[in-house]
């Protein structure tokens, strides 16, 4: 075997090993990633809807506290409807000022399409906490 053939085979073997080593990390990053668009809309129309993005695994996006929001969603496998009340002892005013929220995107490859309406902003924050706190 010539030196050129040996170098060529060594380079090919190195590329194969490197590619194999990177494959599981890439597959996990794509399979374990979450990308959500979250919106809060004041139904009285006095403010414009607030929208943010949230990515998890790794935490990021335009959400102000992505790590905390991802931690809450990790507990329920991304199912916003299953998020336990985040601040159960909160005394919210009995004022009807409804807010609607939506979440769309993917959580670990599973589509997310959530919408909900809450009596007011305080109730929203006590129920879903940091997820919609932006």
PDB file of N, CA and C in Angstrom, residues 40-44 46-47 87 90-101 114 116-129 132-133:
ATOM      1  N   UNK A  40     -49.838  36.352  24.228  1.00  0.00           N
ATOM      2  CA  UNK A  40     -50.820  36.785  25.218  1.00  0.00           C
ATOM      3  C   UNK A  40     -51.574  37.956  24.598  1.00  0.00           C
ATOM      4  N   UNK A  41     -52.898  37.858  24.607  1.00  0.00           N
ATOM      5  CA  UNK A  41     -53.730  38.873  23.967  1.00  0.00           C
ATOM      6  C   UNK A  41     -54.786  39.382  24.947  1.00  0.00           C
ATOM      7  N   UNK A  42     -54.765  40.663  25.223  1.00  0.00           N
ATOM      8  CA  UNK A  42     -55.776  41.319  26.056  1.00  0.00           C
ATOM      9  C   UNK A  42     -57.059  41.399  25.225  1.00  0.00           C
ATOM     10  N   UNK A  43     -58.106  40.720  25.649  1.00  0.00           N
ATOM     11  CA  UNK A  43     -59.337  40.670  24.857  1.00  0.00           C
ATOM     12  C   UNK A  43     -60.123  41.964  24.870  1.00  0.00           C
ATOM     13  N   UNK A  44     -59.731  42.918  25.709  1.00  0.00           N
ATOM     14  CA  UNK A  44     -60.363  44.238  25.685  1.00  0.00           C
ATOM     15  C   UNK A  44     -59.774  45.098  24.571  1.00  0.00           C
ATOM     16  N   UNK A  46     -57.053  46.822  24.530  1.00  0.00           N
ATOM     17  CA  UNK A  46     -56.363  48.043  24.956  1.00  0.00           C
ATOM     18  C   UNK A  46     -54.858  47.956  24.764  1.00  0.00           C
ATOM     19  N   UNK A  47     -54.333  46.764  24.612  1.00  0.00           N
ATOM     20  CA  UNK A  47     -52.899  46.595  24.355  1.00  0.00           C
ATOM     21  C   UNK A  47     -52.732  45.671  23.160  1.00  0.00           C
ATOM     22  N   UNK A  87     -48.952  29.233  41.225  1.00  0.00           N
ATOM     23  CA  UNK A  87     -49.022  30.025  42.459  1.00  0.00           C
ATOM     24  C   UNK A  87     -50.430  29.857  43.047  1.00  0.00           C
ATOM     25  N   UNK A  90     -52.358  32.580  45.290  1.00  0.00           N
ATOM     26  CA  UNK A  90     -52.469  33.964  44.821  1.00  0.00           C
ATOM     27  C   UNK A  90     -53.902  34.467  44.938  1.00  0.00           C
ATOM     28  N   UNK A  91     -54.057  35.639  45.527  1.00  0.00           N
ATOM     29  CA  UNK A  91     -55.373  36.281  45.626  1.00  0.00           C
ATOM     30  C   UNK A  91     -55.517  37.260  44.471  1.00  0.00           C
ATOM     31  N   UNK A  92     -56.203  36.836  43.442  1.00  0.00           N
ATOM     32  CA  UNK A  92     -56.404  37.688  42.265  1.00  0.00           C
ATOM     33  C   UNK A  92     -57.700  38.477  42.418  1.00  0.00           C
ATOM     34  N   UNK A  93     -57.731  39.697  41.870  1.00  0.00           N
ATOM     35  CA  UNK A  93     -58.956  40.497  41.950  1.00  0.00           C
ATOM     36  C   UNK A  93     -60.071  39.846  41.127  1.00  0.00           C
ATOM     37  N   UNK A  94     -61.285  40.042  41.570  1.00  0.00           N
ATOM     38  CA  UNK A  94     -62.442  39.497  40.868  1.00  0.00           C
ATOM     39  C   UNK A  94     -62.891  40.474  39.783  1.00  0.00           C
ATOM     40  N   UNK A  95     -61.995  40.763  38.895  1.00  0.00           N
ATOM     41  CA  UNK A  95     -62.246  41.695  37.797  1.00  0.00           C
ATOM     42  C   UNK A  95     -62.229  40.902  36.501  1.00  0.00           C
ATOM     43  N   UNK A  96     -63.290  41.045  35.706  1.00  0.00           N
ATOM     44  CA  UNK A  96     -63.352  40.364  34.425  1.00  0.00           C
ATOM     45  C   UNK A  96     -62.621  41.206  33.383  1.00  0.00           C
ATOM     46  N   UNK A  97     -61.425  40.817  33.075  1.00  0.00           N
ATOM     47  CA  UNK A  97     -60.590  41.480  32.085  1.00  0.00           C
ATOM     48  C   UNK A  97     -59.837  40.358  31.359  1.00  0.00           C
ATOM     49  N   UNK A  98     -60.556  39.598  30.540  1.00  0.00           N
ATOM     50  CA  UNK A  98     -60.011  38.360  29.991  1.00  0.00           C
ATOM     51  C   UNK A  98     -58.782  38.542  29.099  1.00  0.00           C
ATOM     52  N   UNK A  99     -57.915  37.562  29.219  1.00  0.00           N
ATOM     53  CA  UNK A  99     -56.736  37.465  28.362  1.00  0.00           C
ATOM     54  C   UNK A  99     -56.736  36.076  27.728  1.00  0.00           C
ATOM     55  N   UNK A 100     -56.367  36.049  26.475  1.00  0.00           N
ATOM     56  CA  UNK A 100     -56.271  34.782  25.750  1.00  0.00           C
ATOM     57  C   UNK A 100     -54.805  34.496  25.476  1.00  0.00           C
ATOM     58  N   UNK A 101     -54.439  33.234  25.558  1.00  0.00           N
ATOM     59  CA  UNK A 101     -53.064  32.834  25.282  1.00  0.00           C
ATOM     60  C   UNK A 101     -53.073  31.719  24.244  1.00  0.00           C
ATOM     61  N   UNK A 114     -51.909  24.974  21.698  1.00  0.00           N
ATOM     62  CA  UNK A 114     -52.642  25.241  22.928  1.00  0.00           C
ATOM     63  C   UNK A 114     -53.280  26.621  22.857  1.00  0.00           C
ATOM     64  N   UNK A 116     -55.986  29.139  25.486  1.00  0.00           N
ATOM     65  CA  UNK A 116     -56.763  29.234  26.714  1.00  0.00           C
ATOM     66  C   UNK A 116     -57.152  30.671  26.980  1.00  0.00           C
ATOM     67  N   UNK A 117     -58.212  30.845  27.751  1.00  0.00           N
ATOM     68  CA  UNK A 117     -58.666  32.176  28.139  1.00  0.00           C
ATOM     69  C   UNK A 117     -58.755  32.206  29.658  1.00  0.00           C
ATOM     70  N   UNK A 118     -58.273  33.297  30.228  1.00  0.00           N
ATOM     71  CA  UNK A 118     -58.230  33.459  31.677  1.00  0.00           C
ATOM     72  C   UNK A 118     -58.961  34.742  32.055  1.00  0.00           C
ATOM     73  N   UNK A 119     -59.548  34.752  33.247  1.00  0.00           N
ATOM     74  CA  UNK A 119     -60.366  35.889  33.690  1.00  0.00           C
ATOM     75  C   UNK A 119     -59.601  37.202  33.673  1.00  0.00           C
ATOM     76  N   UNK A 120     -58.324  37.159  34.015  1.00  0.00           N
ATOM     77  CA  UNK A 120     -57.485  38.359  33.975  1.00  0.00           C
ATOM     78  C   UNK A 120     -56.020  37.932  34.016  1.00  0.00           C
ATOM     79  N   UNK A 121     -55.145  38.895  33.902  1.00  0.00           N
ATOM     80  CA  UNK A 121     -53.713  38.633  33.852  1.00  0.00           C
ATOM     81  C   UNK A 121     -53.210  37.955  35.124  1.00  0.00           C
ATOM     82  N   UNK A 122     -53.754  38.323  36.264  1.00  0.00           N
ATOM     83  CA  UNK A 122     -53.345  37.726  37.536  1.00  0.00           C
ATOM     84  C   UNK A 122     -53.651  36.230  37.558  1.00  0.00           C
ATOM     85  N   UNK A 123     -54.837  35.857  37.090  1.00  0.00           N
ATOM     86  CA  UNK A 123     -55.222  34.452  37.053  1.00  0.00           C
ATOM     87  C   UNK A 123     -54.297  33.685  36.097  1.00  0.00           C
ATOM     88  N   UNK A 124     -54.007  34.276  34.952  1.00  0.00           N
ATOM     89  CA  UNK A 124     -53.082  33.654  34.006  1.00  0.00           C
ATOM     90  C   UNK A 124     -51.736  33.376  34.671  1.00  0.00           C
ATOM     91  N   UNK A 125     -51.170  34.382  35.322  1.00  0.00           N
ATOM     92  CA  UNK A 125     -49.849  34.225  35.946  1.00  0.00           C
ATOM     93  C   UNK A 125     -49.882  33.202  37.084  1.00  0.00           C
ATOM     94  N   UNK A 126     -50.974  33.177  37.841  1.00  0.00           N
ATOM     95  CA  UNK A 126     -51.042  32.206  38.944  1.00  0.00           C
ATOM     96  C   UNK A 126     -51.187  30.788  38.412  1.00  0.00           C
ATOM     97  N   UNK A 127     -51.877  30.628  37.290  1.00  0.00           N
ATOM     98  CA  UNK A 127     -52.066  29.296  36.711  1.00  0.00           C
ATOM     99  C   UNK A 127     -50.829  28.788  35.958  1.00  0.00           C
ATOM    100  N   UNK A 128     -50.332  29.583  35.028  1.00  0.00           N
ATOM    101  CA  UNK A 128     -49.248  29.119  34.150  1.00  0.00           C
ATOM    102  C   UNK A 128     -47.887  29.723  34.458  1.00  0.00           C
ATOM    103  N   UNK A 129     -47.844  30.617  35.421  1.00  0.00           N
ATOM    104  CA  UNK A 129     -46.565  31.142  35.910  1.00  0.00           C
ATOM    105  C   UNK A 129     -45.655  31.691  34.842  1.00  0.00           C
ATOM    106  N   UNK A 132     -45.986  32.020  30.548  1.00  0.00           N
ATOM    107  CA  UNK A 132     -46.574  33.156  29.843  1.00  0.00           C
ATOM    108  C   UNK A 132     -46.266  34.479  30.526  1.00  0.00           C
ATOM    109  N   UNK A 133     -45.195  34.535  31.271  1.00  0.00           N
ATOM    110  CA  UNK A 133     -44.806  35.778  31.956  1.00  0.00           C
ATOM    111  C   UNK A 133     -43.769  36.518  31.113  1.00  0.00           C
TER     112      UNK A 133
END
